[in-house]
Short mmCIF file of C-alpha atoms in Angstrom, two decimals:
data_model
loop_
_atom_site.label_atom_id
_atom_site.label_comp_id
_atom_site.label_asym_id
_atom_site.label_seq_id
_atom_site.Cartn_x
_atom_site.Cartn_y
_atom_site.Cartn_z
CA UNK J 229 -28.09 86.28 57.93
CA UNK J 230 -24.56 87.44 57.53
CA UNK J 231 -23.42 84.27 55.70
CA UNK J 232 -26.67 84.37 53.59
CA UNK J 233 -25.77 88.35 52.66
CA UNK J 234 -22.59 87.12 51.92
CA UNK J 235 -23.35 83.65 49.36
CA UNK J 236 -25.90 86.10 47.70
CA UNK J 237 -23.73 88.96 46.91
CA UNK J 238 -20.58 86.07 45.53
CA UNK J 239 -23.55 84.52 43.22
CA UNK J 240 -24.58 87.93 42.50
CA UNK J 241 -20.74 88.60 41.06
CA UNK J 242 -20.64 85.56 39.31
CA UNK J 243 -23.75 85.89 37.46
CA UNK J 244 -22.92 89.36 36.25
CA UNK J 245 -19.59 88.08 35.01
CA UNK J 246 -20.43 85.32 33.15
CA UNK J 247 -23.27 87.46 31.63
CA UNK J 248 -20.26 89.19 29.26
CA UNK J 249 -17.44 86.36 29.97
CA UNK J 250 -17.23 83.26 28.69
CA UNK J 251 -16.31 80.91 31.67
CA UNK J 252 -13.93 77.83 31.04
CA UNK J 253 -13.14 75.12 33.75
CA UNK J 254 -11.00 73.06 31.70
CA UNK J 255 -8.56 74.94 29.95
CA UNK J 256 -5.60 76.62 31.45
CA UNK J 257 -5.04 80.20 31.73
CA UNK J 258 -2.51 82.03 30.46
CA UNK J 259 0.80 82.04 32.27
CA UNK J 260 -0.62 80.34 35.83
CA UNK J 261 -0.22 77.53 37.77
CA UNK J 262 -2.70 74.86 37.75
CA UNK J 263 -4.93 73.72 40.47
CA UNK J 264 -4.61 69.70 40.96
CA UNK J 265 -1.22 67.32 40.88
CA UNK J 266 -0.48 69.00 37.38
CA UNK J 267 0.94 72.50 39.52
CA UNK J 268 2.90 70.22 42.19
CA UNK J 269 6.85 70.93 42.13
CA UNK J 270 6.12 74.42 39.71
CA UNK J 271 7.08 77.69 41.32
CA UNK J 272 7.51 80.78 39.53
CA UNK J 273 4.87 81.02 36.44
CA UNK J 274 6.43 79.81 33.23
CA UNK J 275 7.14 82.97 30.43
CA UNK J 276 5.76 79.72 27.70
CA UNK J 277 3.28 81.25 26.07
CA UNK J 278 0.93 78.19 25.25
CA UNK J 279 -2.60 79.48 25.25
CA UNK J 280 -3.80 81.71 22.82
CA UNK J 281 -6.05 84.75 23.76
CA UNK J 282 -9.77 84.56 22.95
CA UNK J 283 -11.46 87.05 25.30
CA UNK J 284 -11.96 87.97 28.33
CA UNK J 285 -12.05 84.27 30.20
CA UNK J 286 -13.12 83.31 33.43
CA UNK J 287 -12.70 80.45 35.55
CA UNK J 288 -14.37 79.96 38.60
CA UNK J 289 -12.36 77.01 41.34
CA UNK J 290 -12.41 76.04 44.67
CA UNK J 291 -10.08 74.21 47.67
CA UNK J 292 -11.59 72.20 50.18
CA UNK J 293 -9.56 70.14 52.78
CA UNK J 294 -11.01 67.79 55.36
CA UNK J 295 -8.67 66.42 58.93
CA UNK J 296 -9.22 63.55 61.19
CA UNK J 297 -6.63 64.23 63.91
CA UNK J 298 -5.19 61.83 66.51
CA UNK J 299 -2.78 63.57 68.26
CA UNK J 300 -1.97 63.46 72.23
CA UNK J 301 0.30 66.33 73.96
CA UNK J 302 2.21 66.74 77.30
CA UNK J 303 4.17 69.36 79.23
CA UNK J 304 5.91 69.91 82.24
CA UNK J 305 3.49 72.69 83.97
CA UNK J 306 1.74 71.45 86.88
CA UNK J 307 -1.64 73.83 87.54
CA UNK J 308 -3.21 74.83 84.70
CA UNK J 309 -3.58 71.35 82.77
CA UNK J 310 -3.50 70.61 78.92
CA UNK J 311 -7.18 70.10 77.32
CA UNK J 312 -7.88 66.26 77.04
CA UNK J 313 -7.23 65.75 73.12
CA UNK J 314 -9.38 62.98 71.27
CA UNK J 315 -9.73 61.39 68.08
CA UNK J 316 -11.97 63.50 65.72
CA UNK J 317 -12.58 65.31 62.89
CA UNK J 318 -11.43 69.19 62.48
CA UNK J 319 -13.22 72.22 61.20
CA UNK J 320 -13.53 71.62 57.02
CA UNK J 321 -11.32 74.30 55.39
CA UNK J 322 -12.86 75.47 52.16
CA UNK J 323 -11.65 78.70 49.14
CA UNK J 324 -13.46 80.40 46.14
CA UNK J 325 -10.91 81.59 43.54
CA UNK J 326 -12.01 83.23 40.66
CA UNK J 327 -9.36 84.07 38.16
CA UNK J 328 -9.82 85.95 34.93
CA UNK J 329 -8.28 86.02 32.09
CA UNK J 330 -8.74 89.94 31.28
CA UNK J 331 -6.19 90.34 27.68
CA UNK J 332 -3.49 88.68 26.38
CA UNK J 333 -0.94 88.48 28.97
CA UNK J 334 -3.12 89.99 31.92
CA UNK J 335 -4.17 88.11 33.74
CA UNK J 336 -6.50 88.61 37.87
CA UNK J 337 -6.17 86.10 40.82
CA UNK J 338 -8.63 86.45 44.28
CA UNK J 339 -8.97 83.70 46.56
CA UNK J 340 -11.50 83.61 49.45
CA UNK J 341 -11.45 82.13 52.18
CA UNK J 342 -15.13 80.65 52.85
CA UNK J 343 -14.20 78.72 56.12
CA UNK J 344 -10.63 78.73 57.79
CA UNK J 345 -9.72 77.73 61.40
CA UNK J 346 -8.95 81.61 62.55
CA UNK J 347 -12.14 82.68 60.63
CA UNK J 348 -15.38 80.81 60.28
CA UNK J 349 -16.84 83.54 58.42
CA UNK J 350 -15.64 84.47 54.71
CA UNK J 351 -13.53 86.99 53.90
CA UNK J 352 -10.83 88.45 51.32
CA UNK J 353 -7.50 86.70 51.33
CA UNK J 354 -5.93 88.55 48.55
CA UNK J 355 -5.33 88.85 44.85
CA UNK J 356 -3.30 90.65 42.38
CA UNK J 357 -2.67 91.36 38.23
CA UNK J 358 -0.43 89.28 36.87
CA UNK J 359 1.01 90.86 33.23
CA UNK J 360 3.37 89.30 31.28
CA UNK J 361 2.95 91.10 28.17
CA UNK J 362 2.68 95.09 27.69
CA UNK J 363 0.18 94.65 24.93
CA UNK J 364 -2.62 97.11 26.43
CA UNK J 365 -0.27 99.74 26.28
CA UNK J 366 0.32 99.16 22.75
CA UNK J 367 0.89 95.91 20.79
CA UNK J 368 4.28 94.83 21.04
CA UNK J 369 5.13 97.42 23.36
CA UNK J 370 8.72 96.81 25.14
CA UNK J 371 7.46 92.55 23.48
CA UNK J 372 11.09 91.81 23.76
CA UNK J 373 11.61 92.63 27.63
CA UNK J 374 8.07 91.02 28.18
CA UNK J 375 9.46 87.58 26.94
CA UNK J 376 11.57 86.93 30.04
CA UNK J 377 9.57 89.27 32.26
CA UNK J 378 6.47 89.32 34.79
CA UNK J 379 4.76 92.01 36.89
CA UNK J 380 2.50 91.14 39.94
CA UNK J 381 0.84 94.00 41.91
CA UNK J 382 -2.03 93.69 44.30
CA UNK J 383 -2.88 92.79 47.96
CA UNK J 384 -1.55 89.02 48.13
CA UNK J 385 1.55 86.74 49.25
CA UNK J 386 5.27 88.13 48.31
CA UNK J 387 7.51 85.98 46.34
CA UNK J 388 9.81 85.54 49.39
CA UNK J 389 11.42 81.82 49.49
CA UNK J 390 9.92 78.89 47.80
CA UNK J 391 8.38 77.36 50.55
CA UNK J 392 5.54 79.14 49.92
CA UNK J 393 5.03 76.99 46.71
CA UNK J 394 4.71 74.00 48.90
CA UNK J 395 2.29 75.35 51.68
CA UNK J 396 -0.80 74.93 52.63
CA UNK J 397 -3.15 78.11 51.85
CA UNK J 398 -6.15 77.71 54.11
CA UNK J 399 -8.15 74.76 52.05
CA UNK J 400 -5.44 74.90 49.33
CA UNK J 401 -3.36 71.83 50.15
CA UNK J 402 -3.08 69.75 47.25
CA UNK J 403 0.21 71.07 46.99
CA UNK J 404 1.74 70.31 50.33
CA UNK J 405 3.29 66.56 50.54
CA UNK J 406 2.43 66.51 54.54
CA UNK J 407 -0.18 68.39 56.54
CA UNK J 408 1.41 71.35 58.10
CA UNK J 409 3.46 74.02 57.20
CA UNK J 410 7.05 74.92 58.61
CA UNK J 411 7.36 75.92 62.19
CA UNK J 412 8.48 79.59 61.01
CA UNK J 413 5.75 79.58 57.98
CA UNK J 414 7.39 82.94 55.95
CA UNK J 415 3.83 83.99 54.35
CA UNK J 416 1.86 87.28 54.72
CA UNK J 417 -0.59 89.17 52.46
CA UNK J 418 0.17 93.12 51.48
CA UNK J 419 -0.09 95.27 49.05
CA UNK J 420 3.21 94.62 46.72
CA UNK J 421 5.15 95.65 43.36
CA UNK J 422 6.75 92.85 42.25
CA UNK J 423 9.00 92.33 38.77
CA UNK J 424 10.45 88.78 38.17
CA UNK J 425 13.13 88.28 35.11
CA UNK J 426 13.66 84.64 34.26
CA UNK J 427 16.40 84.57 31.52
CA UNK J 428 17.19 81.35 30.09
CA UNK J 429 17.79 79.05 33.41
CA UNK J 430 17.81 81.99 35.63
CA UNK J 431 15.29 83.67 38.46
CA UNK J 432 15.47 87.44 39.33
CA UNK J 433 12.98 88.87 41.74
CA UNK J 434 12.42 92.61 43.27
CA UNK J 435 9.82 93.76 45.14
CA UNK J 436 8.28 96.30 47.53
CA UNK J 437 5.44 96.47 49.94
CA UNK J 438 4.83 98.70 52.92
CA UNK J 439 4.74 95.68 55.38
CA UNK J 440 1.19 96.24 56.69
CA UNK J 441 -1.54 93.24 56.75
CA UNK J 442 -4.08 95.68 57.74
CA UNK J 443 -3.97 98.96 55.87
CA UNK J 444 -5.15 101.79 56.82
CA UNK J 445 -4.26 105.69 55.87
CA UNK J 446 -3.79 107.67 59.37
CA UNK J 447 -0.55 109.12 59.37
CA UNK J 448 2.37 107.96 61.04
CA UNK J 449 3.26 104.28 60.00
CA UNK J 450 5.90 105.23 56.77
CA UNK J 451 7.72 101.89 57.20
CA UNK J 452 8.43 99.89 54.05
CA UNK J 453 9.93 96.18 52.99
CA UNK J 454 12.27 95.26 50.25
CA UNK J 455 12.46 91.79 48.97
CA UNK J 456 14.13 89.86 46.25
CA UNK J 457 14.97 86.43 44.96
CA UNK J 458 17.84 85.28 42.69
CA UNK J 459 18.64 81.66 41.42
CA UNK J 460 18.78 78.88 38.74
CA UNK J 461 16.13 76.29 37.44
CA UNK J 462 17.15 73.76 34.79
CA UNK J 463 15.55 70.51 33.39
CA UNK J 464 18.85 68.93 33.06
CA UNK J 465 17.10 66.08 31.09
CA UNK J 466 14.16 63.73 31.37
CA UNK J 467 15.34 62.44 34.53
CA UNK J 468 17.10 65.25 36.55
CA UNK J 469 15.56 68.90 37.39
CA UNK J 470 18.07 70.94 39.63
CA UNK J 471 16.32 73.89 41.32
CA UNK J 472 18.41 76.58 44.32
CA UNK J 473 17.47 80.18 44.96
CA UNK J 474 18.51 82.76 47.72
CA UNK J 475 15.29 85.34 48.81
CA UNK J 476 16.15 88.26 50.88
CA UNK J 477 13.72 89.97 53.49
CA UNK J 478 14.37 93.25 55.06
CA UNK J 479 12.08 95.61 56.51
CA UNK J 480 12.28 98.95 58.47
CA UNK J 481 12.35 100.07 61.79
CA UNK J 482 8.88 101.39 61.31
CA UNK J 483 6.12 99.84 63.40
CA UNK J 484 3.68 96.77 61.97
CA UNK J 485 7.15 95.32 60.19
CA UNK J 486 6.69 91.78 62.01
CA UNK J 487 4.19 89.67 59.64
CA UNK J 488 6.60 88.06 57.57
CA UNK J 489 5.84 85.11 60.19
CA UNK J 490 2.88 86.06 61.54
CA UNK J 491 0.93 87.05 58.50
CA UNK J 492 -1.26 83.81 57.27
CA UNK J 493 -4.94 84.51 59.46
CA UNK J 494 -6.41 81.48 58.26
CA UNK J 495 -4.56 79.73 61.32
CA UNK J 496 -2.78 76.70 61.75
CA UNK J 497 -2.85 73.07 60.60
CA UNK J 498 -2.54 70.89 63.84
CA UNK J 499 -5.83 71.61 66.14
CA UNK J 500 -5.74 72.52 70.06
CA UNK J 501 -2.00 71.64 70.48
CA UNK J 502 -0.47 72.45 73.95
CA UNK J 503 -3.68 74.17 74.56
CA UNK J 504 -4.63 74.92 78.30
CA UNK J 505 -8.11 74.23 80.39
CA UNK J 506 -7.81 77.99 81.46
CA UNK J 507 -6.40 79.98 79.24
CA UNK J 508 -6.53 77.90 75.74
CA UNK J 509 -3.80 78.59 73.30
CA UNK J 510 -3.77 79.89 69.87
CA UNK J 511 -5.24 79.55 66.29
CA UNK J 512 -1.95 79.83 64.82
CA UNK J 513 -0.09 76.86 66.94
CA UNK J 514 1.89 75.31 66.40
CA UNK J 515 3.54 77.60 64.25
CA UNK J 516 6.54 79.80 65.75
CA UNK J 517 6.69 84.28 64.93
CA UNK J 518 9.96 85.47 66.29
CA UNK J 519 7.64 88.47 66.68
CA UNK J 520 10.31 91.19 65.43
CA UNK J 521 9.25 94.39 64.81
CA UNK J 522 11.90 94.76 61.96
CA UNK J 523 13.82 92.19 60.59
CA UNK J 524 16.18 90.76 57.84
CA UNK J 525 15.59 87.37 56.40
CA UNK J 526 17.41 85.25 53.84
CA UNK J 527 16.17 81.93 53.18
CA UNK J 528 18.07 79.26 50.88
CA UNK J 529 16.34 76.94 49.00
CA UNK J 530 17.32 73.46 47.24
CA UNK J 531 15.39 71.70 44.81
CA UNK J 532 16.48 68.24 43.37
CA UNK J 533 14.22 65.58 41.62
CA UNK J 534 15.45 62.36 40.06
CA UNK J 535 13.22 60.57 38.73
CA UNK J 536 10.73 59.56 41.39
CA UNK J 537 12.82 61.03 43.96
CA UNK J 538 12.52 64.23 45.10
CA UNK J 539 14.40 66.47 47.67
CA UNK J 540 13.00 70.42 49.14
CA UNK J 541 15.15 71.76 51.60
CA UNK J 542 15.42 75.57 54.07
CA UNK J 543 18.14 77.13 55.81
CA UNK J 544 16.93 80.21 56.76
CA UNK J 545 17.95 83.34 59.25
CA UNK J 546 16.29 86.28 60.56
CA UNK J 547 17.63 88.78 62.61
CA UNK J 548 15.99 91.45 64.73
CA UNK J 549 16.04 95.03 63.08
CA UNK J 550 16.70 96.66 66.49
CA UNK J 551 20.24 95.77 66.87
CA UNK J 552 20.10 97.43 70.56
CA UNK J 553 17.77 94.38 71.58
CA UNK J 554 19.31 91.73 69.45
CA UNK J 555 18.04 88.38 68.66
CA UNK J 556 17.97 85.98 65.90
CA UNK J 557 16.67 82.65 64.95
CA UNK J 558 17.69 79.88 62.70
CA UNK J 559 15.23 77.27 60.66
CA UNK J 560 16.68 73.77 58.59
CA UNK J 561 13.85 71.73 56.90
CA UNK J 562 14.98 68.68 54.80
CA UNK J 563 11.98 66.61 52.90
CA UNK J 564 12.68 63.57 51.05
CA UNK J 565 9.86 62.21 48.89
CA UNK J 566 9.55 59.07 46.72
CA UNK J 567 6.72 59.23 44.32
CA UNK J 568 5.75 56.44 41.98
CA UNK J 569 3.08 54.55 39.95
CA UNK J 570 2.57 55.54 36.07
CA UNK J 571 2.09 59.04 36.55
CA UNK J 572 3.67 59.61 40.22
CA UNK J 573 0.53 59.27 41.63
CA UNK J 574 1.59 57.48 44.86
CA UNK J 575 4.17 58.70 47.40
CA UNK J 576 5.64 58.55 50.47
CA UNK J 577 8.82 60.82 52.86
CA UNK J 578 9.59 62.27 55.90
CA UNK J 579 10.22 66.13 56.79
CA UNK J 580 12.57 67.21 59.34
CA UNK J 581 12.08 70.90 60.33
CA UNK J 582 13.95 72.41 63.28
CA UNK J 583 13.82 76.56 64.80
CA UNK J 584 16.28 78.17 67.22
CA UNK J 585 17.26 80.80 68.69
CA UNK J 586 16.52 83.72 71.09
CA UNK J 587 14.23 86.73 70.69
CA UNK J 588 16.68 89.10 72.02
CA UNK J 589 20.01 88.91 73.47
CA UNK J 590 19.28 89.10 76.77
CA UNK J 591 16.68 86.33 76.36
CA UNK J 592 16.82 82.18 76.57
CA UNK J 593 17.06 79.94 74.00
CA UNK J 594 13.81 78.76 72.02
CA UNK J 595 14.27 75.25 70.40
CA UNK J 596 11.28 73.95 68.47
CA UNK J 597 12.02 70.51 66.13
CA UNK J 598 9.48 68.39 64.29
CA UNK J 599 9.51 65.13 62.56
CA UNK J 600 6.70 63.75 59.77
CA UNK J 601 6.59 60.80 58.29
CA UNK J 602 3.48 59.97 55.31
CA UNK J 603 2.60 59.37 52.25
CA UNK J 604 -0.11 60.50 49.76
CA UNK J 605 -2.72 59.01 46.85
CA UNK J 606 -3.42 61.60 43.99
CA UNK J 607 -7.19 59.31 43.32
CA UNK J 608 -6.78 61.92 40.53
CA UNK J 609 -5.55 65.01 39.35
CA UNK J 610 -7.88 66.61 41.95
CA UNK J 611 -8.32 65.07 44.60
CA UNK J 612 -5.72 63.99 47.09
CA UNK J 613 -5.43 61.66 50.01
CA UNK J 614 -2.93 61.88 52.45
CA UNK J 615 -1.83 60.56 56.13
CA UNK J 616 1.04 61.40 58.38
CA UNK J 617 2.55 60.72 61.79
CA UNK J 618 3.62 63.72 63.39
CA UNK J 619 6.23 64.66 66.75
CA UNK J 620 6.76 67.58 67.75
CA UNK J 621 9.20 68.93 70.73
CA UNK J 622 9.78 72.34 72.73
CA UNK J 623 12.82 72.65 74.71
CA UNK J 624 15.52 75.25 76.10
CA UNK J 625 15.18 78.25 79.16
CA UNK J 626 13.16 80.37 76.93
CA UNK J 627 9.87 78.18 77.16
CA UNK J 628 10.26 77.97 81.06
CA UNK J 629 6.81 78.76 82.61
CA UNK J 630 4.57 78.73 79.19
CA UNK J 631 2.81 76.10 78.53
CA UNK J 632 5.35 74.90 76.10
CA UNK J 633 7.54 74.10 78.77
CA UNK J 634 8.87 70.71 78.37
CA UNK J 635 6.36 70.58 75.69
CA UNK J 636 5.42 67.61 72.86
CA UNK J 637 2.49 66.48 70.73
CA UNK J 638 2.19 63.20 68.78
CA UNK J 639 0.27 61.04 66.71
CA UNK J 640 -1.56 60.82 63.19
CA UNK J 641 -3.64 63.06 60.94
CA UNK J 642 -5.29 62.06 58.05
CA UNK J 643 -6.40 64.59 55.46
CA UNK J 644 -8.39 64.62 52.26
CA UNK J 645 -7.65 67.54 49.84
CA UNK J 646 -9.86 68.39 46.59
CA UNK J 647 -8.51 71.54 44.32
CA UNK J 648 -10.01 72.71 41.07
#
């Protein structure tokens, strides 16, 4: 009944919408990223202004992302065994997005997440107002400082590092080479500020948020996060793009401060790993949250593509806020990717992605690495076919007695991916 209250009243949106806006799933919006192959390897939204305003315009799209998994796992733990993993398929992701084109140079975004692993019922993920032009204020109004120039506010993910372009968001995972995430996936959804400045070759980002997933107004939570970005993207010619930014994390000593890592509730990508017979495990393994309830973060990204051959890599640190507890942890990723065929439809690379550390001083060391090797088929610029091996290793004195102790999981997942 719930699900049914919930189909009706989306329909029920989208019906009154389109009664007034003329809906377009063809065309691309104004300043956005498209859904499909065509938005693989773009980050920040371009300041080109190639689509001219003609009302308010709305385009209705969806993600949908289907696993077979074939993975084994093993630990050291003797009484309280692993569950007995097989060969199946996993629960089908799915997202609505509706994004609107409300003036020139305004523009809305709101996913939903119809199905995710950590939620089987629907729910908000986010959105936010994009404006890249001041126009509603008063034609031409500050035109000049709007040509390099873009706000985002609303309730979504923070431009913090650019691994975030490559993820997988819930069902959205067209965009993601391999199957998972990184082990310390930096996403979360609050309610931001955000202005980005891209002069010529150049990125500039600031932004605020008060560092809650949940919000709620009782007194007593007055914490707040500040976050930026700076760096340099240039088409050096037909052949070479050359892409590296710095992002910067730091949050306040005020409690709920800790979902930089922690903040993504549609769960993770590899099912039932290192789960237990008696007490299970989690919807968000096998992803790693230093669990800090402040922290600083700065996470480097490179970004080279020659030709066919692309290379995406992280070095990353976060440090615990509390300096009297200490603790800090360190992430490398390094993907290498050969596409080819006429239009780069075709590819295949391996990701390396490694975390360690200790979550306080006084505390062991937590080492987490993971290998993937695969390859893709865009069938088109929607649709996308992709398979992987996978290993995956815990070690070091600060897994001793979890179920991560000693602890590995192995084998291949196969995963269809449709965006539009």
């Amino acid at each position: 009944m719930k699900n049914f209250k919930i189909t009706f009243l989306v329909l029920f949106l989208l019906s009154s919408v389109m009664s007034f806006a003329q809906v377009d799933l063809r065309n691309p919006l104004q300043y956005s990223r498209q859904a499909g192959k065509k938005g693989v390897n773009v980050f920040e939204t371009s300041k080109t202004d190639t689509v001219i305003f003609d009302g308010i315009n709305v385009r209705v799209g969806g993600d949908f992302a289907l696993q077979f998994q074939g993975l084994s796992h093993e630990n050291s733990i003797i009484g309280d065994p692993l569950v007995d993993l097989g060969a199946n398929f996993s629960l089908p992701t799915a997202n609505l997005n509706l994004d609107v084109q409300l003036a020139d140079g305004m523009r809305l975004h709101l996913r939903t997440y119809l199905s995710s692993r950590h939620h089987t019922e629907s729910y908000v993920k986010g959105g936010y107002l994009q404006m890249d032009k001041l126009d509603f204020i008063k034609e031409g109004f500050l035109s000049e400082l709007m040509e390099i120039a873009t706000i985002r506010v609303g309730m979504d993910q923070i431009n913090y590092g650019d691994a975030q372009f490559r993820r997988s968001d819930n069902a959205m995972t067209i965009y993601n080479p391999f199957v998972s995430n990184y082990i310390m996936d930096a996403f979360t959804t609050e309610p931001f500020f955000e202005v980005t400045l891209q002069p010529s070759d150049f990125i500039l980002v600031a932004g605020v948020t008060n560092g809650r997933l949940n919000q709620s107004p009782i007194k007593g939570d007055n914490g707040m996060v500040v976050y930026g970005k700076a760096g340099w993207d240039k088409q050096m010619n037909d052949d070479l793009r050359l892409r590296l930014t710095g992002s910067l994390y730091s949050s306040s000593d005020k409690s709920t401060r800790d979902y930089i890592y922690g903040g993504d509730r549609a769960g993770g990508r590899y099912y039932s790993t290192l789960a237990t017979v008696a007490n299970g495990g989690s919807d968000f393994d096998p992803r790693f949250n230093p669990g800090f309830g402040s922290q600083t973060a700065i996470q480097f990204n490179p970004f080279i593509k020659f030709k066919g051959l692309e290379f995406f890599g992280i070095m990353e640190f976060v440090n615990n806020g509390n300096d009297a507890v200490g603790g800090s942890f360190t992430q490398v990723g390094i993907e290498g990717l050969y596409r080819f065929g006429m239009n780069e439809q075709w590819y295949f690379g391996g990701r390396y992605n490694s975390v360690s550390g200790e979550k306080s001083d006084a505390a062991s060391t937590n080492d987490i690495s993971r290998m993937n090797l695969g390859g893709g088929w865009f069938m088109t610029n929607n649709v996308l076919v992709k398979l992987e091996y996978v290993n995956q290793e815990y070690s070091g004195a600060g897994f001793t007695g979890s179920r991560f102790q000693d602890g590995k999981f192995n084998g291949v997942v196969l995963e269809a991916a449709i965006s539009f």
